[in-house]
CSV table of C-alpha atoms and ligand atoms in Angstrom, one decimal:
chain,number,residue,atom,x,y,z
A,58,MET,CA,11.3,63.0,9.7
A,59,ASN,CA,9.4,63.8,6.5
A,60,TYR,CA,5.8,62.8,8.0
A,61,ALA,CA,4.1,64.2,10.8
A,62,LEU,CA,1.2,62.9,12.6
A,63,ILE,CA,-0.6,65.4,14.7
A,64,PHE,CA,-3.3,64.6,17.1
A,65,LYS,CA,-5.8,67.2,18.3
A,66,GLY,CA,-8.3,66.4,21.2
A,67,HIS,CA,-8.0,62.5,21.5
A,68,ASP,CA,-5.8,59.9,22.7
A,69,PHE,CA,-5.8,57.6,19.8
A,70,ALA,CA,-2.2,58.1,18.6
A,71,TYR,CA,-1.1,54.5,18.7
A,72,GLU,CA,-4.1,53.4,16.5
A,73,VAL,CA,-3.6,56.3,13.9
A,74,GLN,CA,0.0,55.4,13.7
A,75,ALA,CA,-0.8,51.8,12.9
A,76,ILE,CA,-3.1,52.8,10.1
A,77,ALA,CA,-0.7,55.6,8.8
A,78,LYS,CA,2.2,52.6,8.8
A,79,ILE,CA,0.0,50.5,6.4
A,80,PHE,CA,0.3,53.2,3.8
A,81,ILE,CA,3.8,54.7,4.7
A,82,PRO,CA,5.8,51.8,5.8
A,83,GLY,CA,9.3,52.0,7.2
A,84,VAL,CA,9.3,55.6,8.2
A,85,ARG,CA,9.5,57.4,11.6
A,86,PHE,CA,6.8,59.7,12.1
A,87,GLN,CA,7.2,63.0,13.9
A,88,LEU,CA,4.4,62.8,16.6
A,89,CYS,CA,2.8,66.1,17.5
A,90,ARG,CA,0.1,66.7,20.1
A,91,ASP,CA,-2.4,69.5,19.9
A,92,ASP,CA,-0.5,72.8,19.6
A,93,GLU,CA,2.8,71.4,18.9
A,94,ILE,CA,4.2,72.8,15.5
A,95,PRO,CA,5.4,70.0,13.2
A,96,THR,CA,8.4,70.3,11.2
A,97,ALA,CA,7.9,67.7,8.5
A,98,GLU,CA,6.5,68.9,5.1
A,99,ASN,CA,4.0,65.9,4.8
A,100,GLN,CA,1.2,66.3,7.6
A,101,ILE,CA,-1.5,64.1,8.8
A,102,VAL,CA,-3.9,66.0,11.3
A,103,THR,CA,-6.5,63.9,13.1
A,104,ALA,CA,-8.8,66.0,15.4
A,105,ILE,CA,-11.8,65.2,17.5
A,106,ASN,CA,-14.1,67.5,19.4
A,107,ALA,CA,-17.6,67.4,20.9
A,108,GLU,CA,-19.2,67.5,17.4
A,109,ARG,CA,-16.9,66.4,14.6
A,110,ILE,CA,-14.1,64.3,13.7
A,111,ASP,CA,-11.9,65.6,11.3
A,112,ILE,CA,-8.8,64.4,9.1
A,113,ASN,CA,-6.7,66.7,7.1
A,114,ILE,CA,-3.9,65.3,5.0
A,115,LEU,CA,-1.1,67.2,3.1
A,116,MET,CA,1.1,64.9,1.4
A,117,HIS,CA,3.3,65.0,-1.6
A,118,GLY,CA,1.8,68.2,-2.5
A,119,LYS,CA,-1.7,66.8,-2.6
A,120,CYS,CA,-4.4,67.7,-0.1
A,121,LEU,CA,-7.3,65.7,1.4
A,122,ASN,CA,-10.1,66.6,3.9
A,123,ASP,CA,-12.7,64.5,5.5
A,124,SER,CA,-15.0,65.0,8.4
A,125,CYS,CA,-18.1,63.5,10.2
A,126,GLN,CA,-20.4,63.8,13.1
A,127,CYS,CA,-18.7,62.7,16.3
A,128,PRO,CA,-20.4,59.7,18.1
A,129,GLU,CA,-20.7,59.8,22.1
A,130,GLU,CA,-18.9,56.4,22.4
A,131,ASN,CA,-15.1,56.3,22.9
A,132,ALA,CA,-14.7,53.0,20.8
A,133,GLN,CA,-16.8,54.3,18.0
A,134,GLN,CA,-14.7,57.7,18.0
A,135,GLU,CA,-11.8,55.6,17.6
A,136,TYR,CA,-13.0,53.2,14.9
A,137,LEU,CA,-14.6,56.1,12.9
A,138,LEU,CA,-11.4,58.2,13.1
A,139,CYS,CA,-9.2,55.1,11.9
A,140,ARG,CA,-11.6,54.2,9.1
A,141,MET,CA,-11.7,57.8,7.8
A,142,LEU,CA,-8.0,57.9,7.8
A,143,TYR,CA,-7.7,54.5,6.2
A,144,GLN,CA,-10.0,55.6,3.4
A,145,SER,CA,-8.4,58.9,2.8
A,146,LEU,CA,-5.0,57.3,2.7
A,147,GLN,CA,-6.3,54.8,0.3
A,148,LEU,CA,-7.5,57.7,-2.0
A,149,LEU,CA,-4.2,59.5,-1.8
A,150,THR,CA,-2.0,56.6,-2.5
A,151,GLY,CA,-4.2,54.5,-4.5
A,152,TYR,CA,-2.8,51.3,-2.5
A,153,GLN,CA,-5.4,48.6,-1.6
A,154,PRO,CA,-4.0,46.6,1.5
A,155,PRO,CA,-5.0,43.1,1.3
A,156,TRP,CA,-5.9,42.9,5.2
A,157,GLY,CA,-7.7,46.2,5.1
A,158,MET,CA,-7.5,48.2,8.1
A,159,LEU,CA,-7.0,45.0,10.4
A,160,THR,CA,-3.4,45.9,12.0
A,161,GLY,CA,-3.3,43.2,14.7
A,162,ILE,CA,-1.0,39.9,14.2
A,163,ARG,CA,-3.7,37.3,14.7
A,164,PRO,CA,-6.6,37.7,12.2
A,165,VAL,CA,-7.6,34.1,12.8
A,166,ARG,CA,-8.3,34.9,16.5
A,167,LYS,CA,-10.9,37.2,15.3
A,168,VAL,CA,-12.6,34.6,13.2
A,169,LEU,CA,-12.3,31.8,15.8
A,170,ASP,CA,-13.8,34.2,18.5
A,171,GLN,CA,-16.9,34.8,16.2
A,172,LEU,CA,-17.3,31.0,15.3
A,173,GLU,CA,-17.2,30.1,18.8
A,174,GLN,CA,-19.8,32.5,19.4
A,175,GLY,CA,-22.2,30.6,17.2
A,176,PHE,CA,-22.0,32.8,14.1
A,177,ALA,CA,-21.9,30.9,10.7
A,178,PRO,CA,-18.7,31.2,8.6
A,179,GLU,CA,-20.6,33.4,6.0
A,180,GLN,CA,-21.8,35.8,8.8
A,181,VAL,CA,-18.1,36.0,10.2
A,182,CYS,CA,-16.9,37.0,6.9
A,183,GLN,CA,-19.4,39.6,6.1
A,184,THR,CA,-18.9,41.2,9.6
A,185,LEU,CA,-15.1,41.3,9.6
A,186,GLN,CA,-15.0,42.3,6.0
A,187,GLU,CA,-17.4,45.4,6.6
A,188,GLN,CA,-15.6,46.2,9.9
A,189,TYR,CA,-12.2,45.9,8.6
A,190,LEU,CA,-12.3,46.2,4.7
A,191,ILE,CA,-10.4,42.8,4.3
A,192,SER,CA,-10.0,41.6,0.7
A,193,ASP,CA,-12.0,38.4,-0.2
A,194,GLN,CA,-8.8,36.4,-0.7
A,195,LYS,CA,-7.4,37.3,2.7
A,196,MET,CA,-10.8,36.7,4.3
A,197,GLN,CA,-11.1,33.2,2.8
A,198,LEU,CA,-7.6,32.4,4.0
A,199,ALA,CA,-8.3,33.5,7.6
A,200,LEU,CA,-11.4,31.4,7.6
A,201,GLN,CA,-10.1,28.3,6.0
A,202,THR,CA,-7.3,28.5,8.8
A,203,ALA,CA,-9.6,28.9,11.6
A,204,LEU,CA,-12.0,26.1,10.6
A,205,ILE,CA,-8.8,23.8,10.6
A,206,GLN,CA,-7.6,25.1,13.9
A,207,LYS,CA,-10.9,24.8,15.6
A,208,LYS,CA,-10.4,21.0,15.3
A,209,ILE,CA,-7.1,21.0,16.8
A,210,LEU,CA,-7.3,23.5,19.7
A,211,PRO,CA,-7.1,21.9,23.1
A,212,HIS,CA,-9.6,21.6,25.7
A,213,SER,CA,-7.7,20.7,28.8
A,214,PRO,CA,-5.6,23.3,30.7
A,215,LYS,CA,-3.4,20.6,31.9
A,216,GLN,CA,-2.3,20.0,28.5
A,217,ILE,CA,0.9,21.9,27.7
A,218,GLY,CA,3.7,22.6,25.2
A,219,LEU,CA,7.4,22.3,25.8
A,220,TYR,CA,10.0,24.5,23.9
A,221,ILE,CA,13.7,23.9,24.0
A,222,SER,CA,16.1,26.4,22.8
A,223,ILE,CA,19.4,25.6,21.0
A,224,PRO,CA,20.5,29.2,19.8
A,225,PHE,CA,23.6,28.2,17.6
A,226,CYS,CA,24.0,28.4,13.7
A,227,PRO,CA,26.7,27.7,11.6
A,228,THR,CA,26.8,31.4,10.3
A,229,ARG,CA,24.2,34.3,10.6
A,230,CYS,CA,21.8,34.6,7.7
A,231,SER,CA,21.7,38.4,6.8
A,232,TYR,CA,17.8,38.6,7.6
A,233,CYS,CA,18.1,36.9,10.8
A,234,SER,CA,16.7,38.7,13.9
A,235,PHE,CA,16.8,35.8,16.3
A,236,VAL,CA,19.2,35.3,19.1
A,237,SER,CA,21.6,32.9,17.4
A,238,HIS,CA,25.4,32.5,17.7
A,239,SER,CA,27.7,31.3,15.2
A,240,ILE,CA,28.8,27.7,16.3
A,241,GLN,CA,32.6,29.1,15.7
A,242,SER,CA,32.3,32.1,18.0
A,243,ALA,CA,30.2,30.2,20.6
A,244,LYS,CA,32.3,26.9,20.6
A,245,ASN,CA,33.6,27.2,24.2
A,246,LEU,CA,30.2,28.0,25.6
A,247,ILE,CA,28.5,25.1,24.1
A,248,PRO,CA,29.4,22.4,26.7
A,249,ALA,CA,28.5,24.5,29.6
A,250,TYR,CA,25.3,25.7,27.8
A,251,ILE,CA,24.3,22.1,27.2
A,252,ALA,CA,24.7,21.2,30.8
A,253,LYS,CA,22.5,24.0,32.2
A,254,LEU,CA,20.0,23.3,29.7
A,255,CYS,CA,19.6,19.7,30.6
A,256,GLU,CA,19.4,20.9,34.2
A,257,GLU,CA,16.6,23.2,33.3
A,258,ILE,CA,14.8,20.5,31.4
A,259,ALA,CA,15.0,18.2,34.6
A,260,ILE,CA,13.7,20.9,36.8
A,261,LEU,CA,10.8,21.4,34.3
A,262,GLY,CA,10.2,17.6,34.2
A,263,THR,CA,10.1,17.6,38.2
A,264,LEU,CA,7.2,20.5,37.9
A,265,ILE,CA,5.2,18.7,35.2
A,266,ARG,CA,5.0,15.6,37.0
A,267,LYS,CA,4.3,17.2,40.4
A,268,TYR,CA,1.3,19.1,38.8
A,269,GLN,CA,0.2,16.2,36.6
A,270,LEU,CA,0.5,18.0,33.5
A,271,SER,CA,0.6,16.2,30.2
A,272,VAL,CA,3.1,17.5,27.2
A,273,GLN,CA,1.2,17.6,24.2
A,274,SER,CA,3.9,19.0,22.0
A,275,ILE,CA,7.6,19.5,22.1
A,276,TYR,CA,9.5,22.0,19.8
A,277,ILE,CA,13.2,21.8,19.8
A,278,GLY,CA,14.0,25.2,18.0
A,279,GLY,CA,16.7,27.8,17.9
A,280,GLY,CA,18.9,28.8,16.2
A,281,THR,CA,19.4,25.6,14.2
A,282,PRO,CA,19.4,22.6,16.7
A,283,THR,CA,21.3,20.4,14.3
A,284,ALA,CA,24.2,23.0,14.4
A,285,ILE,CA,25.6,21.2,17.3
A,286,SER,CA,27.1,17.6,17.2
A,287,ALA,CA,25.3,14.7,17.2
A,288,GLN,CA,26.6,13.6,20.6
A,289,GLN,CA,25.6,16.8,22.0
A,290,LEU,CA,22.1,16.7,20.4
A,291,SER,CA,21.8,13.3,21.7
A,292,SER,CA,22.6,14.3,25.3
A,293,ILE,CA,19.7,17.0,25.3
A,294,MET,CA,17.2,14.5,23.9
A,295,GLN,CA,18.2,11.9,26.2
A,296,THR,CA,17.5,14.4,29.1
A,297,ILE,CA,14.0,14.9,27.4
A,298,GLN,CA,13.3,11.2,27.2
A,299,GLU,CA,14.2,10.7,31.0
A,300,ASN,CA,12.3,13.7,32.2
A,301,ILE,CA,9.1,13.7,30.0
A,302,ASP,CA,6.6,11.1,29.4
A,303,LEU,CA,6.9,10.8,25.8
A,304,CYS,CA,4.0,8.3,25.4
A,305,GLN,CA,1.6,11.4,26.0
A,306,VAL,CA,3.3,13.5,23.5
A,307,GLN,CA,1.4,13.8,20.3
A,308,GLU,CA,4.2,15.7,18.2
A,309,TYR,CA,7.8,16.1,18.8
A,310,THR,CA,9.5,18.3,16.4
A,311,VAL,CA,13.4,19.2,15.9
A,312,GLU,CA,14.2,22.1,13.6
A,313,ALA,CA,16.8,20.8,11.6
A,314,GLY,CA,17.0,24.2,9.8
A,315,ARG,CA,19.8,24.6,7.8
A,316,ALA,CA,21.0,21.9,5.0
A,317,ASP,CA,24.7,22.6,6.0
A,318,THR,CA,24.1,21.1,9.4
A,319,ILE,CA,22.3,17.9,8.6
A,320,THR,CA,24.1,14.7,8.6
A,321,LYS,CA,22.8,11.1,8.7
A,322,GLU,CA,24.1,10.5,12.2
A,323,LYS,CA,22.1,13.5,13.5
A,324,LEU,CA,19.1,12.4,11.8
A,325,GLN,CA,19.5,8.9,13.3
A,326,VAL,CA,19.9,10.6,16.8
A,327,ILE,CA,16.5,12.4,16.1
A,328,ARG,CA,14.7,9.3,15.1
A,329,GLN,CA,16.2,7.1,17.8
A,330,MET,CA,15.4,9.6,20.4
A,331,GLN,CA,11.6,9.5,19.3
A,332,ALA,CA,11.2,13.0,17.4
A,333,ASP,CA,8.5,12.4,14.8
A,334,ARG,CA,8.9,15.8,13.1
A,335,ILE,CA,11.6,17.8,11.4
A,336,SER,CA,11.9,21.2,9.5
A,337,ILE,CA,14.2,21.4,6.8
A,338,ASN,CA,14.3,25.1,5.7
A,339,PRO,CA,15.5,26.0,2.2
A,340,GLN,CA,14.0,29.4,2.5
A,341,THR,CA,14.5,29.6,-1.4
A,342,LEU,CA,15.9,27.1,-3.8
A,343,GLN,CA,17.6,29.8,-5.9
A,344,ASP,CA,21.7,29.5,-5.4
A,345,ALA,CA,22.2,33.1,-6.2
A,346,VAL,CA,19.6,34.2,-3.2
A,347,LEU,CA,20.9,31.9,-1.0
A,348,GLN,CA,24.4,33.3,-1.4
A,349,LYS,CA,23.1,36.8,-1.0
A,350,ILE,CA,21.5,36.0,2.4
A,351,GLY,CA,24.4,34.3,3.6
A,352,ARG,CA,23.0,30.7,3.9
A,353,CYS,CA,26.2,29.1,2.8
A,354,HIS,CA,24.6,25.9,1.3
A,355,THR,CA,23.3,25.3,-2.2
A,356,ALA,CA,19.7,24.3,-3.2
A,357,GLN,CA,21.2,20.7,-4.1
A,358,GLN,CA,22.1,20.5,-0.4
A,359,VAL,CA,18.6,21.1,0.6
A,360,ILE,CA,17.3,18.3,-1.8
A,361,ASP,CA,19.9,15.8,-0.7
A,362,ALA,CA,19.2,16.4,3.0
A,363,TYR,CA,15.4,16.0,2.3
A,364,GLN,CA,15.9,12.8,0.6
A,365,LEU,CA,18.3,11.5,3.1
A,366,ALA,CA,15.6,12.2,5.8
A,367,ARG,CA,12.9,10.4,3.8
A,368,GLN,CA,15.3,7.3,3.4
A,369,LEU,CA,15.7,7.2,7.1
A,370,GLY,CA,12.0,7.0,7.7
A,371,PHE,CA,11.0,10.6,8.5
A,372,ASP,CA,7.3,11.0,7.7
A,373,ASN,CA,6.7,14.2,8.8
A,374,ILE,CA,8.8,17.0,7.2
A,375,ASN,CA,8.2,20.6,7.1
A,376,MET,CA,9.9,23.2,4.8
A,377,ASP,CA,10.2,26.8,5.3
A,378,LEU,CA,10.2,29.5,2.5
A,379,ILE,CA,10.6,33.2,2.7
A,380,ALA,CA,8.7,35.5,0.1
A,381,GLY,CA,10.7,38.8,-0.5
A,382,LEU,CA,14.2,37.8,0.1
A,383,PRO,CA,16.8,40.4,-1.2
A,384,SER,CA,17.3,39.8,-4.9
A,385,ASP,CA,14.6,37.2,-5.2
A,386,THR,CA,12.2,37.8,-8.1
A,387,TYR,CA,8.6,36.7,-8.5
A,388,GLU,CA,9.9,34.0,-11.1
A,389,GLY,CA,12.5,32.7,-8.7
A,390,PHE,CA,10.0,32.4,-6.0
A,391,ALA,CA,7.6,30.6,-8.2
A,392,ASP,CA,10.4,28.2,-9.3
A,393,THR,CA,11.3,27.6,-5.5
A,394,LEU,CA,7.6,26.9,-4.7
A,395,ARG,CA,7.2,24.5,-7.7
A,396,LYS,CA,10.5,22.6,-6.9
A,397,VAL,CA,9.5,22.4,-3.1
A,398,ILE,CA,6.0,21.1,-3.8
A,399,ALA,CA,7.7,18.5,-6.2
A,400,LEU,CA,9.6,17.3,-3.3
A,401,HIS,CA,6.1,16.6,-1.4
A,402,PRO,CA,7.1,17.7,2.1
A,403,ASP,CA,4.2,17.0,4.6
A,404,SER,CA,3.9,20.8,5.3
A,405,ILE,CA,5.2,24.0,3.8
A,406,THR,CA,5.4,27.3,5.8
A,407,VAL,CA,5.5,30.6,3.7
A,408,HIS,CA,7.0,33.6,5.5
A,409,THR,CA,7.2,37.0,4.3
A,410,LEU,CA,10.3,38.8,5.2
A,411,THR,CA,10.7,40.6,8.3
A,412,LEU,CA,13.5,43.0,9.0
A,413,LYS,CA,13.9,43.8,12.7
A,414,ARG,CA,16.4,46.0,14.0
A,415,SER,CA,18.9,43.1,15.0
A,416,ALA,CA,19.0,41.8,11.4
A,417,ASP,CA,22.2,42.5,9.3
A,418,LEU,CA,19.9,43.6,6.4
A,419,TYR,CA,17.8,46.1,8.6
A,420,GLY,CA,17.8,49.7,7.1
A,421,SER,CA,19.3,48.5,3.8
A,422,LYS,CA,17.4,49.2,0.5
A,423,GLN,CA,17.6,45.6,-0.6
A,424,ASN,CA,13.7,44.8,-0.1
A,425,THR,CA,11.7,43.4,-2.7
A,426,GLU,CA,8.9,45.6,-3.8
A,427,ILE,CA,5.6,45.3,-1.9
A,428,SER,CA,3.7,44.6,-4.9
A,429,ILE,CA,5.8,41.6,-5.9
A,430,VAL,CA,5.7,40.1,-2.3
A,431,GLU,CA,1.9,40.4,-2.4
A,432,LYS,CA,2.0,38.3,-5.6
A,433,MET,CA,4.4,35.8,-4.1
A,434,ALA,CA,2.1,35.3,-1.1
A,435,ALA,CA,-1.0,35.3,-3.4
A,436,LEU,CA,0.7,32.5,-5.5
A,437,SER,CA,1.4,30.4,-2.5
A,438,ALA,CA,-2.2,30.6,-1.5
A,439,GLN,CA,-3.4,30.0,-4.9
A,440,ILE,CA,-1.3,26.8,-5.7
A,441,LEU,CA,-0.4,25.1,-2.4
A,442,PRO,CA,-4.3,24.1,-1.8
A,443,LYS,CA,-4.4,22.6,-5.3
A,444,SER,CA,-1.5,20.4,-4.3
A,445,ASN,CA,-3.4,19.3,-1.0
A,446,TYR,CA,-1.9,21.8,1.4
A,447,GLN,CA,-4.4,23.6,3.4
A,448,PRO,CA,-3.6,26.7,5.5
A,449,TYR,CA,-3.6,25.8,9.2
A,450,TYR,CA,-1.8,28.6,10.9
A,451,LEU,CA,-1.3,32.2,10.1
A,452,TYR,CA,-0.1,35.1,11.9
A,453,ARG,CA,1.2,38.6,10.9
A,454,GLN,CA,4.5,40.2,12.2
A,455,LYS,CA,5.3,43.9,12.6
A,456,ASN,CA,7.6,44.9,10.0
A,457,THR,CA,6.9,42.4,7.3
A,458,ILE,CA,6.9,43.7,3.8
A,459,GLY,CA,3.5,45.0,2.9
A,460,ASN,CA,2.1,44.0,6.2
A,461,LEU,CA,1.7,40.5,5.0
A,462,GLU,CA,1.4,37.2,6.8
A,463,ASN,CA,3.1,34.0,7.5
A,464,VAL,CA,1.0,30.9,6.8
A,465,GLY,CA,1.8,27.4,7.5
A,466,TYR,CA,0.1,24.9,4.8
A,467,ALA,CA,-0.1,21.1,5.6
A,468,LYS,CA,-1.5,18.1,4.3
A,469,PRO,CA,-4.5,16.9,6.2
A,470,GLY,CA,-3.3,15.4,9.6
A,471,LYS,CA,0.1,17.0,9.3
A,472,GLU,CA,-0.8,20.3,10.7
A,473,ASN,CA,1.9,21.3,13.5
A,474,ILE,CA,0.1,21.7,16.9
A,475,TYR,CA,2.9,23.6,18.6
A,476,ASN,CA,2.6,26.5,15.9
A,477,ILE,CA,-1.1,26.8,16.4
A,478,LEU,CA,-0.9,26.7,20.1
A,479,ILE,CA,1.7,29.2,20.5
A,480,MET,CA,0.0,31.8,18.3
A,481,ASP,CA,-3.5,31.1,19.9
A,482,ASP,CA,-2.5,31.9,23.6
A,483,ARG,CA,-4.4,29.2,24.8
A,484,GLN,CA,-2.0,26.6,26.0
A,485,THR,CA,0.5,26.7,28.6
A,486,ILE,CA,4.0,26.7,27.3
A,487,LEU,CA,7.2,25.8,29.2
A,488,GLY,CA,10.4,27.0,27.7
A,489,ALA,CA,13.9,25.9,28.6
A,490,GLY,CA,17.2,27.4,27.4
A,491,CYS,CA,18.4,31.0,26.6
A,492,GLY,CA,15.8,33.4,24.7
A,493,ALA,CA,13.1,30.9,25.6
A,494,SER,CA,9.9,32.1,27.6
A,495,SER,CA,7.5,30.3,29.5
A,496,LYS,CA,3.8,31.3,29.3
A,497,ILE,CA,1.2,30.0,31.8
A,498,ILE,CA,-2.3,30.5,30.8
A,499,CYS,CA,-4.6,30.6,33.9
A,500,GLN,CA,-8.2,31.3,33.5
A,501,ASP,CA,-8.0,33.9,31.0
A,502,ASN,CA,-4.7,35.6,32.7
A,503,ILE,CA,-1.4,35.1,31.0
A,504,VAL,CA,2.0,35.2,33.0
A,505,ARG,CA,5.0,35.2,31.1
A,506,VAL,CA,8.4,34.3,32.5
A,507,MET,CA,11.3,35.0,30.3
A,508,ASN,CA,14.7,33.3,30.4
A,509,TYR,CA,17.9,35.4,29.9
A,510,LYS,CA,18.6,36.3,26.1
A,511,PHE,CA,22.3,35.3,25.7
A,512,PRO,CA,24.0,32.0,26.4
A,513,TYR,CA,26.8,33.5,28.6
A,514,GLU,CA,24.1,35.2,30.9
A,515,TYR,CA,22.0,32.0,31.0
A,516,ILE,CA,25.2,30.1,32.0
A,517,SER,CA,26.4,32.5,34.5
A,518,ARG,CA,23.1,33.6,36.2
A,519,PHE,CA,21.5,30.1,36.0
A,520,SER,CA,20.8,30.0,39.8
A,521,GLN,CA,19.2,33.4,39.7
A,522,LEU,CA,17.1,32.1,36.6
A,523,MET,CA,16.0,29.0,38.5
A,524,GLU,CA,14.7,31.5,41.4
A,525,LYS,CA,12.2,32.6,38.8
A,526,LYS,CA,10.9,29.2,38.4
A,527,ILE,CA,9.1,29.7,42.0
A,528,GLN,CA,7.0,32.2,39.9
A,529,ILE,CA,6.3,29.4,37.4
A,530,GLU,CA,5.4,26.9,40.0
A,531,THR,CA,3.1,29.4,41.7
A,532,GLU,CA,1.1,29.6,38.4
A,533,LEU,CA,1.2,26.0,37.8
A,534,GLU,CA,-0.3,25.4,41.1
A,535,LYS,CA,-3.6,27.1,39.7
A,536,LEU,CA,-3.8,24.7,37.0
A,537,ALA,CA,-3.8,21.7,39.2
B,1008,SF4,S1,19.4,29.5,10.3
B,1008,SF4,FE1,17.6,30.7,11.0
B,1008,SF4,S2,18.3,31.1,13.2
B,1008,SF4,FE2,20.4,30.6,12.1
B,1008,SF4,S3,21.1,32.6,11.4
B,1008,SF4,FE3,19.7,31.7,9.9
B,1008,SF4,S4,17.6,32.6,10.0
B,1008,SF4,FE4,18.9,32.9,12.1
């Protein structure tokens, strides 16, 4: 460990670490309290006493000190300490973080909160920029997103979302951190998994009817739901049709995901079963990059799958891209973006690469430089609105390159309700299948119930899992 964070006289270790990570990403800090002696050569000391707040940084042979009078209030002490640290690190590194000192994953929530308190958009921007030192470009992105979301957010606690998990993929992509199993290795488990999944959907259907809830959106995700056979997909969707009142559903998505799983037969099943939105995710249209990340399909296969879906009448298609994939370049990303726009999908979601511990690529040095990923994200924000795609949902994940964001852009009226609501934590979501979670929103209280993570556990411990549904039912009663 080459970096130590030393805390003296305060408990803001988490907040200080979050600020330090913006400038020094991907390292594990040595954490030392008060009199503990650090061994790392680069040291950041943050200290608070009754009179002063002090910052002392020794980094790569450079030294920087700052101090100010200590305010009485705890929250102000925390804010001032973080701001001083942020500005000192900015001076030392020369890096201007686009989101400023905002470290949370939901910047749009902050904008919405203030808009709902009656502040004008300009006032909201001014306050947040002063407080968090956010760049003009990111502030505008968050504001535009919030204004679109404000029109879509639900008002009735009885409107819910339904998530169905199909955690299988043809092969595992090297950057993936989802619970996803290759079709080949999970082949024997799949029939039993589908049987249990259908059972769980039926149980949820009973609860939905009992408590007179209305399902606003359905999302079948994974994994890659189209990795299973057309018959298997059909049996799951049939169960949904039998147990959920689809007349009330405003949006029904099936993540078709990888082009190498999409066939005419599966697309026909999706349409017959009344899903109206699919996602075909190229991630990139550069063949060399696709190969590098283990996608096992070509750019042309993505285009063919997209055109097939259009021919079959799908009029709401999303395409996902990732900025910062290993071996991709700015020019490659720009070329992908241009080609995807030329296909005219209804929405385009631009993610920035996130490498979590469970990803094969985690810890490798194959990451694209932060400045290039920032340019990729900036290009998306610049050219997508010019092609009539407006930002409608935005969130940041920990471990994204450069602390950047994932943004959904959509043509007017094609915003994905489910994505907005899951991020906003304002709508109850019931989940079925392994890795899925249910989130019940009850008068500002959020109760989460997790399903088992792996298919074999989900199948073998299904009866125990169903006992947990009692907890869901207790919470749903409160919505009645
Ligand atoms: S298709 Fe998606 S879920 Fe499946 S392995 Fe690739 S990234 Fe993971």
